[in-house]
Amino acid sequence: MKSVIITGSTGMVGKGVLLECLDHDSIMEVLVVNRTALGMEHPKLKEILLKDFMDLGSIRNEINGYDACFFCMGVSVVGLDEKIYSQITYDITKMFADVLFELNPSMIFNYVSGTGTDTSEKGRSMWARIKGRTENYILNKGFKDAYAFRPGLIIPERGIKSKTGWYNAFYVLTRPIFPLLKRSNNITTTTRIGLAMIHTLFHSQKSKHLENRDINLIVKNA
């Protein structure tokens, strides 16, 4: 039985991961750390509201003793300059990982990145460089195990909606062909991402960068 921390559970990916954790028999406790209230109650669920993610000292005791962190918090690069996007994407993730590693280096840290991420940190795409820098930091931090989940096209399930308006418009238009899209190994779902994350707690994966195809294969072979 494992206990996990989830960030970003008010977003599409994080909500999907949360629902799978709450349903899974091998997960005994879920702590969500959010800026805004989740609005959900469950016997396994605990919630911390944190306005400033750079101020983890105030919740240090509450996040101690967990087996894993599923870091699903993220932001769209649209409308953000490099400094702000780096602060949100890299600095906050690094701070969270640093504190958790100090408390429990034997935990597993799963970071939600994205397909197209640039781990050379030298490419022309600003968001890809910063995501790559973040991946490199997490995977080399020294946790018992760590993964960079790199989803591309994601189909939301279980009534989940994206917080991005045009994503939702796209999903409404394509919903009739969801069953067909799910057959593609290059497309994954919120459910599969959650199940794959849980699977990494019990079965180490050779590849630490998990694209849609890898996520789907983990769930298929589970």
PDB file of C-alpha atoms in Angstrom:
ATOM      1  CA  MET A   1       0.000   0.000   0.000  1.00  0.00           C
ATOM      2  CA  LYS A   2       1.415   3.349  -1.069  1.00  0.00           C
ATOM      3  CA  SER A   3       0.766   6.968  -0.166  1.00  0.00           C
ATOM      4  CA  VAL A   4       1.219   9.645  -2.814  1.00  0.00           C
ATOM      5  CA  ILE A   5       1.336  13.408  -3.234  1.00  0.00           C
ATOM      6  CA  ILE A   6      -0.287  14.938  -6.313  1.00  0.00           C
ATOM      7  CA  THR A   7       0.128  18.506  -7.531  1.00  0.00           C
ATOM      8  CA  GLY A   8      -2.025  20.010 -10.254  1.00  0.00           C
ATOM      9  CA  SER A   9      -5.058  17.872  -9.463  1.00  0.00           C
ATOM     10  CA  THR A  10      -7.435  20.625 -10.584  1.00  0.00           C
ATOM     11  CA  GLY A  11      -6.054  20.304 -14.118  1.00  0.00           C
ATOM     12  CA  MET A  12      -6.950  17.712 -16.733  1.00  0.00           C
ATOM     13  CA  VAL A  13      -3.983  15.370 -16.306  1.00  0.00           C
ATOM     14  CA  GLY A  14      -3.767  15.772 -12.545  1.00  0.00           C
ATOM     15  CA  LYS A  15      -7.484  15.111 -12.109  1.00  0.00           C
ATOM     16  CA  GLY A  16      -7.155  11.931 -14.133  1.00  0.00           C
ATOM     17  CA  VAL A  17      -4.224  10.760 -12.033  1.00  0.00           C
ATOM     18  CA  LEU A  18      -6.111  11.595  -8.843  1.00  0.00           C
ATOM     19  CA  LEU A  19      -9.216   9.611  -9.806  1.00  0.00           C
ATOM     20  CA  GLU A  20      -7.166   6.529 -10.632  1.00  0.00           C
ATOM     21  CA  CYS A  21      -5.264   6.778  -7.337  1.00  0.00           C
ATOM     22  CA  LEU A  22      -8.476   7.087  -5.334  1.00  0.00           C
ATOM     23  CA  ASP A  23      -9.889   4.001  -7.055  1.00  0.00           C
ATOM     24  CA  HIS A  24      -6.754   1.869  -6.873  1.00  0.00           C
ATOM     25  CA  ASP A  25      -6.526  -0.754  -4.128  1.00  0.00           C
ATOM     26  CA  SER A  26      -2.744  -0.299  -3.811  1.00  0.00           C
ATOM     27  CA  ILE A  27      -3.016   3.408  -2.923  1.00  0.00           C
ATOM     28  CA  MET A  28      -3.990   4.000   0.685  1.00  0.00           C
ATOM     29  CA  GLU A  29      -3.659   7.799   0.895  1.00  0.00           C
ATOM     30  CA  VAL A  30      -3.566  10.725  -1.515  1.00  0.00           C
ATOM     31  CA  LEU A  31      -2.427  14.213  -0.531  1.00  0.00           C
ATOM     32  CA  VAL A  32      -3.215  16.923  -3.073  1.00  0.00           C
ATOM     33  CA  VAL A  33      -1.397  20.247  -2.922  1.00  0.00           C
ATOM     34  CA  ASN A  34      -3.245  22.940  -4.863  1.00  0.00           C
ATOM     35  CA  ARG A  35      -3.668  26.691  -5.067  1.00  0.00           C
ATOM     36  CA  THR A  36      -7.454  26.373  -5.250  1.00  0.00           C
ATOM     37  CA  ALA A  37      -9.799  23.939  -3.531  1.00  0.00           C
ATOM     38  CA  LEU A  38     -10.521  20.704  -5.342  1.00  0.00           C
ATOM     39  CA  GLY A  39     -14.116  20.500  -4.148  1.00  0.00           C
ATOM     40  CA  MET A  40     -14.032  16.771  -3.604  1.00  0.00           C
ATOM     41  CA  GLU A  41     -14.283  14.487  -0.582  1.00  0.00           C
ATOM     42  CA  HIS A  42     -13.014  10.911  -0.331  1.00  0.00           C
ATOM     43  CA  PRO A  43     -11.836   8.696   2.565  1.00  0.00           C
ATOM     44  CA  LYS A  44      -8.334   8.471   1.042  1.00  0.00           C
ATOM     45  CA  LEU A  45      -8.058  12.152   0.201  1.00  0.00           C
ATOM     46  CA  LYS A  46      -6.266  14.937   2.058  1.00  0.00           C
ATOM     47  CA  GLU A  47      -5.869  18.457   0.701  1.00  0.00           C
ATOM     48  CA  ILE A  48      -3.483  21.326   1.349  1.00  0.00           C
ATOM     49  CA  LEU A  49      -4.133  24.759  -0.129  1.00  0.00           C
ATOM     50  CA  LEU A  50      -0.895  26.590  -0.843  1.00  0.00           C
ATOM     51  CA  LYS A  51      -0.950  30.000  -2.484  1.00  0.00           C
ATOM     52  CA  ASP A  52       2.833  30.276  -2.896  1.00  0.00           C
ATOM     53  CA  PHE A  53       4.551  27.084  -4.068  1.00  0.00           C
ATOM     54  CA  MET A  54       7.943  28.661  -3.388  1.00  0.00           C
ATOM     55  CA  ASP A  55       7.064  28.699   0.326  1.00  0.00           C
ATOM     56  CA  LEU A  56       7.040  24.993   1.163  1.00  0.00           C
ATOM     57  CA  GLY A  57       8.369  25.524   4.673  1.00  0.00           C
ATOM     58  CA  SER A  58       4.844  26.060   5.942  1.00  0.00           C
ATOM     59  CA  ILE A  59       3.765  22.558   4.848  1.00  0.00           C
ATOM     60  CA  ARG A  60       7.041  20.720   5.371  1.00  0.00           C
ATOM     61  CA  ASN A  61       5.668  18.433   8.079  1.00  0.00           C
ATOM     62  CA  GLU A  62       2.497  17.661   6.123  1.00  0.00           C
ATOM     63  CA  ILE A  63       4.374  16.423   3.013  1.00  0.00           C
ATOM     64  CA  ASN A  64       6.763  14.174   4.913  1.00  0.00           C
ATOM     65  CA  GLY A  65       6.514  10.380   4.829  1.00  0.00           C
ATOM     66  CA  TYR A  66       4.997   9.794   1.379  1.00  0.00           C
ATOM     67  CA  ASP A  67       6.098   7.118  -1.080  1.00  0.00           C
ATOM     68  CA  ALA A  68       5.752   9.138  -4.271  1.00  0.00           C
ATOM     69  CA  CYS A  69       5.019  12.490  -5.830  1.00  0.00           C
ATOM     70  CA  PHE A  70       3.039  12.782  -9.049  1.00  0.00           C
ATOM     71  CA  PHE A  71       3.889  16.314 -10.144  1.00  0.00           C
ATOM     72  CA  CYS A  72       1.137  17.215 -12.615  1.00  0.00           C
ATOM     73  CA  MET A  73       1.140  20.972 -12.139  1.00  0.00           C
ATOM     74  CA  GLY A  74       1.896  22.981 -15.253  1.00  0.00           C
ATOM     75  CA  VAL A  75       0.970  26.001 -17.301  1.00  0.00           C
ATOM     76  CA  SER A  76       0.564  26.825 -20.977  1.00  0.00           C
ATOM     77  CA  VAL A  77       3.393  28.830 -22.490  1.00  0.00           C
ATOM     78  CA  VAL A  78       0.917  31.004 -24.417  1.00  0.00           C
ATOM     79  CA  GLY A  79       1.321  34.653 -23.428  1.00  0.00           C
ATOM     80  CA  LEU A  80       4.277  34.082 -21.090  1.00  0.00           C
ATOM     81  CA  ASP A  81       7.842  35.290 -21.529  1.00  0.00           C
ATOM     82  CA  GLU A  82      10.808  33.033 -20.790  1.00  0.00           C
ATOM     83  CA  LYS A  83      11.452  34.391 -17.304  1.00  0.00           C
ATOM     84  CA  ILE A  84       7.903  33.841 -16.055  1.00  0.00           C
ATOM     85  CA  TYR A  85       7.513  30.471 -17.773  1.00  0.00           C
ATOM     86  CA  SER A  86      10.821  29.308 -16.270  1.00  0.00           C
ATOM     87  CA  GLN A  87       9.785  30.414 -12.785  1.00  0.00           C
ATOM     88  CA  ILE A  88       6.533  28.468 -12.992  1.00  0.00           C
ATOM     89  CA  THR A  89       7.847  25.409 -14.818  1.00  0.00           C
ATOM     90  CA  TYR A  90      11.403  24.973 -13.551  1.00  0.00           C
ATOM     91  CA  ASP A  91      11.802  26.894 -10.292  1.00  0.00           C
ATOM     92  CA  ILE A  92       8.643  25.620  -8.588  1.00  0.00           C
ATOM     93  CA  THR A  93       9.234  22.017  -9.663  1.00  0.00           C
ATOM     94  CA  LYS A  94      12.854  22.203  -8.491  1.00  0.00           C
ATOM     95  CA  MET A  95      11.852  23.646  -5.133  1.00  0.00           C
ATOM     96  CA  PHE A  96       9.225  20.952  -4.598  1.00  0.00           C
ATOM     97  CA  ALA A  97      11.661  18.197  -5.560  1.00  0.00           C
ATOM     98  CA  ASP A  98      14.428  19.597  -3.348  1.00  0.00           C
ATOM     99  CA  VAL A  99      12.226  19.635  -0.258  1.00  0.00           C
ATOM    100  CA  LEU A 100      10.808  16.162  -0.886  1.00  0.00           C
ATOM    101  CA  PHE A 101      14.271  14.728  -1.555  1.00  0.00           C
ATOM    102  CA  GLU A 102      15.537  16.161   1.709  1.00  0.00           C
ATOM    103  CA  LEU A 103      12.596  14.604   3.544  1.00  0.00           C
ATOM    104  CA  ASN A 104      12.603  11.250   1.751  1.00  0.00           C
ATOM    105  CA  PRO A 105      15.168  10.448  -0.976  1.00  0.00           C
ATOM    106  CA  SER A 106      13.757   6.922  -1.313  1.00  0.00           C
ATOM    107  CA  MET A 107      10.512   8.173  -2.846  1.00  0.00           C
ATOM    108  CA  ILE A 108       9.513   8.038  -6.538  1.00  0.00           C
ATOM    109  CA  PHE A 109       9.021  11.310  -8.408  1.00  0.00           C
ATOM    110  CA  ASN A 110       6.938  11.401 -11.596  1.00  0.00           C
ATOM    111  CA  TYR A 111       7.012  14.678 -13.507  1.00  0.00           C
ATOM    112  CA  VAL A 112       4.459  15.511 -16.201  1.00  0.00           C
ATOM    113  CA  SER A 113       6.357  17.098 -19.066  1.00  0.00           C
ATOM    114  CA  GLY A 114       5.283  16.924 -22.711  1.00  0.00           C
ATOM    115  CA  THR A 115       6.139  15.430 -26.053  1.00  0.00           C
ATOM    116  CA  GLY A 116       8.749  17.434 -27.940  1.00  0.00           C
ATOM    117  CA  THR A 117      10.706  18.335 -24.814  1.00  0.00           C
ATOM    118  CA  ASP A 118      14.336  19.296 -25.491  1.00  0.00           C
ATOM    119  CA  THR A 119      16.711  17.682 -22.990  1.00  0.00           C
ATOM    120  CA  SER A 120      19.726  19.207 -24.751  1.00  0.00           C
ATOM    121  CA  GLU A 121      18.414  22.539 -23.420  1.00  0.00           C
ATOM    122  CA  LYS A 122      19.846  24.182 -26.556  1.00  0.00           C
ATOM    123  CA  GLY A 123      16.958  24.153 -29.026  1.00  0.00           C
ATOM    124  CA  ARG A 124      15.100  27.170 -30.394  1.00  0.00           C
ATOM    125  CA  SER A 125      11.811  26.358 -28.680  1.00  0.00           C
ATOM    126  CA  MET A 126      11.701  28.167 -25.340  1.00  0.00           C
ATOM    127  CA  TRP A 127       9.127  25.921 -23.667  1.00  0.00           C
ATOM    128  CA  ALA A 128      10.902  22.747 -24.821  1.00  0.00           C
ATOM    129  CA  ARG A 129      14.253  23.929 -23.422  1.00  0.00           C
ATOM    130  CA  ILE A 130      12.767  24.770 -20.045  1.00  0.00           C
ATOM    131  CA  LYS A 131      10.816  21.520 -19.863  1.00  0.00           C
ATOM    132  CA  GLY A 132      14.021  19.693 -20.802  1.00  0.00           C
ATOM    133  CA  ARG A 133      15.963  21.470 -18.091  1.00  0.00           C
ATOM    134  CA  THR A 134      13.284  20.486 -15.585  1.00  0.00           C
ATOM    135  CA  GLU A 135      13.305  16.854 -16.710  1.00  0.00           C
ATOM    136  CA  ASN A 136      17.088  16.704 -16.437  1.00  0.00           C
ATOM    137  CA  TYR A 137      17.020  18.072 -12.920  1.00  0.00           C
ATOM    138  CA  ILE A 138      14.349  15.658 -11.697  1.00  0.00           C
ATOM    139  CA  LEU A 139      15.826  12.562 -13.324  1.00  0.00           C
ATOM    140  CA  ASN A 140      19.309  13.319 -11.993  1.00  0.00           C
ATOM    141  CA  LYS A 141      18.260  14.431  -8.518  1.00  0.00           C
ATOM    142  CA  GLY A 142      18.843  11.019  -6.952  1.00  0.00           C
ATOM    143  CA  PHE A 143      15.366   9.810  -6.059  1.00  0.00           C
ATOM    144  CA  LYS A 144      14.840   6.055  -5.743  1.00  0.00           C
ATOM    145  CA  ASP A 145      13.210   6.303  -9.159  1.00  0.00           C
ATOM    146  CA  ALA A 146      11.930   9.123 -11.350  1.00  0.00           C
ATOM    147  CA  TYR A 147      10.141   9.495 -14.658  1.00  0.00           C
ATOM    148  CA  ALA A 148       9.325  12.233 -17.125  1.00  0.00           C
ATOM    149  CA  PHE A 149       5.866  11.581 -18.520  1.00  0.00           C
ATOM    150  CA  ARG A 150       5.647  13.129 -21.990  1.00  0.00           C
ATOM    151  CA  PRO A 151       2.036  12.951 -23.135  1.00  0.00           C
ATOM    152  CA  GLY A 152       1.076  14.367 -26.506  1.00  0.00           C
ATOM    153  CA  LEU A 153      -2.564  14.176 -27.526  1.00  0.00           C
ATOM    154  CA  ILE A 154      -4.645  13.158 -24.496  1.00  0.00           C
ATOM    155  CA  ILE A 155      -8.276  12.064 -24.490  1.00  0.00           C
ATOM    156  CA  PRO A 156     -10.032  13.109 -21.247  1.00  0.00           C
ATOM    157  CA  GLU A 157     -12.181  10.448 -19.604  1.00  0.00           C
ATOM    158  CA  ARG A 158     -14.514  10.152 -16.606  1.00  0.00           C
ATOM    159  CA  GLY A 159     -16.077  13.564 -17.200  1.00  0.00           C
ATOM    160  CA  ILE A 160     -12.783  15.426 -16.949  1.00  0.00           C
ATOM    161  CA  LYS A 161     -12.463  18.728 -18.794  1.00  0.00           C
ATOM    162  CA  SER A 162      -9.436  20.789 -19.699  1.00  0.00           C
ATOM    163  CA  LYS A 163      -9.002  24.208 -18.094  1.00  0.00           C
ATOM    164  CA  THR A 164      -7.981  25.522 -21.522  1.00  0.00           C
ATOM    165  CA  GLY A 165     -10.979  26.704 -23.521  1.00  0.00           C
ATOM    166  CA  TRP A 166      -9.843  25.787 -27.019  1.00  0.00           C
ATOM    167  CA  TYR A 167      -8.841  22.294 -25.821  1.00  0.00           C
ATOM    168  CA  ASN A 168     -12.398  21.745 -24.656  1.00  0.00           C
ATOM    169  CA  ALA A 169     -13.764  22.981 -27.968  1.00  0.00           C
ATOM    170  CA  PHE A 170     -11.504  20.513 -29.763  1.00  0.00           C
ATOM    171  CA  TYR A 171     -12.613  17.672 -27.501  1.00  0.00           C
ATOM    172  CA  VAL A 172     -16.291  18.455 -28.095  1.00  0.00           C
ATOM    173  CA  LEU A 173     -15.780  18.330 -31.855  1.00  0.00           C
ATOM    174  CA  THR A 174     -13.772  15.104 -31.798  1.00  0.00           C
ATOM    175  CA  ARG A 175     -15.730  13.239 -29.113  1.00  0.00           C
ATOM    176  CA  PRO A 176     -17.651  11.113 -31.665  1.00  0.00           C
ATOM    177  CA  ILE A 177     -14.373   9.589 -32.848  1.00  0.00           C
ATOM    178  CA  PHE A 178     -12.805   9.077 -29.392  1.00  0.00           C
ATOM    179  CA  PRO A 179     -13.245   5.269 -29.621  1.00  0.00           C
ATOM    180  CA  LEU A 180     -11.296   5.273 -32.885  1.00  0.00           C
ATOM    181  CA  LEU A 181      -8.596   7.624 -31.585  1.00  0.00           C
ATOM    182  CA  LYS A 182      -8.018   5.450 -28.513  1.00  0.00           C
ATOM    183  CA  ARG A 183      -6.855   2.623 -30.757  1.00  0.00           C
ATOM    184  CA  SER A 184      -3.809   4.628 -31.788  1.00  0.00           C
ATOM    185  CA  ASN A 185      -0.635   4.018 -29.793  1.00  0.00           C
ATOM    186  CA  ASN A 186       0.263   7.664 -30.353  1.00  0.00           C
ATOM    187  CA  ILE A 187      -2.750   8.893 -28.391  1.00  0.00           C
ATOM    188  CA  THR A 188      -3.320   8.250 -24.697  1.00  0.00           C
ATOM    189  CA  THR A 189      -6.009   9.013 -22.106  1.00  0.00           C
ATOM    190  CA  THR A 190      -6.169  10.583 -18.665  1.00  0.00           C
ATOM    191  CA  THR A 191      -6.999   7.138 -17.277  1.00  0.00           C
ATOM    192  CA  ARG A 192      -3.950   5.502 -18.819  1.00  0.00           C
ATOM    193  CA  ILE A 193      -1.628   8.208 -17.531  1.00  0.00           C
ATOM    194  CA  GLY A 194      -2.906   7.666 -14.000  1.00  0.00           C
ATOM    195  CA  LEU A 195      -2.628   3.888 -14.210  1.00  0.00           C
ATOM    196  CA  ALA A 196       0.876   4.086 -15.684  1.00  0.00           C
ATOM    197  CA  MET A 197       2.014   6.366 -12.868  1.00  0.00           C
ATOM    198  CA  ILE A 198       0.714   3.941 -10.273  1.00  0.00           C
ATOM    199  CA  HIS A 199       2.424   1.065 -12.089  1.00  0.00           C
ATOM    200  CA  THR A 200       5.830   2.760 -11.782  1.00  0.00           C
ATOM    201  CA  LEU A 201       5.530   2.539  -8.003  1.00  0.00           C
ATOM    202  CA  PHE A 202       5.751  -1.235  -8.194  1.00  0.00           C
ATOM    203  CA  HIS A 203       7.597  -1.924 -11.446  1.00  0.00           C
ATOM    204  CA  SER A 204      10.653   0.082 -12.474  1.00  0.00           C
ATOM    205  CA  GLN A 205      10.792   1.003 -16.155  1.00  0.00           C
ATOM    206  CA  LYS A 206      13.943   0.895 -18.273  1.00  0.00           C
ATOM    207  CA  SER A 207      13.078   4.123 -20.047  1.00  0.00           C
ATOM    208  CA  LYS A 208      12.713   7.168 -17.823  1.00  0.00           C
ATOM    209  CA  HIS A 209      11.126   9.280 -20.573  1.00  0.00           C
ATOM    210  CA  LEU A 210       7.608   7.979 -21.207  1.00  0.00           C
ATOM    211  CA  GLU A 211       5.818   9.105 -24.369  1.00  0.00           C
ATOM    212  CA  ASN A 212       2.200   8.243 -25.212  1.00  0.00           C
ATOM    213  CA  ARG A 213       3.249   4.957 -26.799  1.00  0.00           C
ATOM    214  CA  ASP A 214       5.192   3.962 -23.656  1.00  0.00           C
ATOM    215  CA  ILE A 215       2.343   4.962 -21.349  1.00  0.00           C
ATOM    216  CA  ASN A 216      -0.117   2.867 -23.334  1.00  0.00           C
ATOM    217  CA  LEU A 217       2.228  -0.128 -23.362  1.00  0.00           C
ATOM    218  CA  ILE A 218       2.723  -0.006 -19.588  1.00  0.00           C
ATOM    219  CA  VAL A 219      -1.036  -0.119 -19.039  1.00  0.00           C
ATOM    220  CA  LYS A 220      -1.558  -2.821 -21.654  1.00  0.00           C
ATOM    221  CA  ASN A 221       1.065  -5.077 -20.067  1.00  0.00           C
ATOM    222  CA  ALA A 222       0.086  -4.380 -16.450  1.00  0.00           C
TER     223      ALA A 222
END
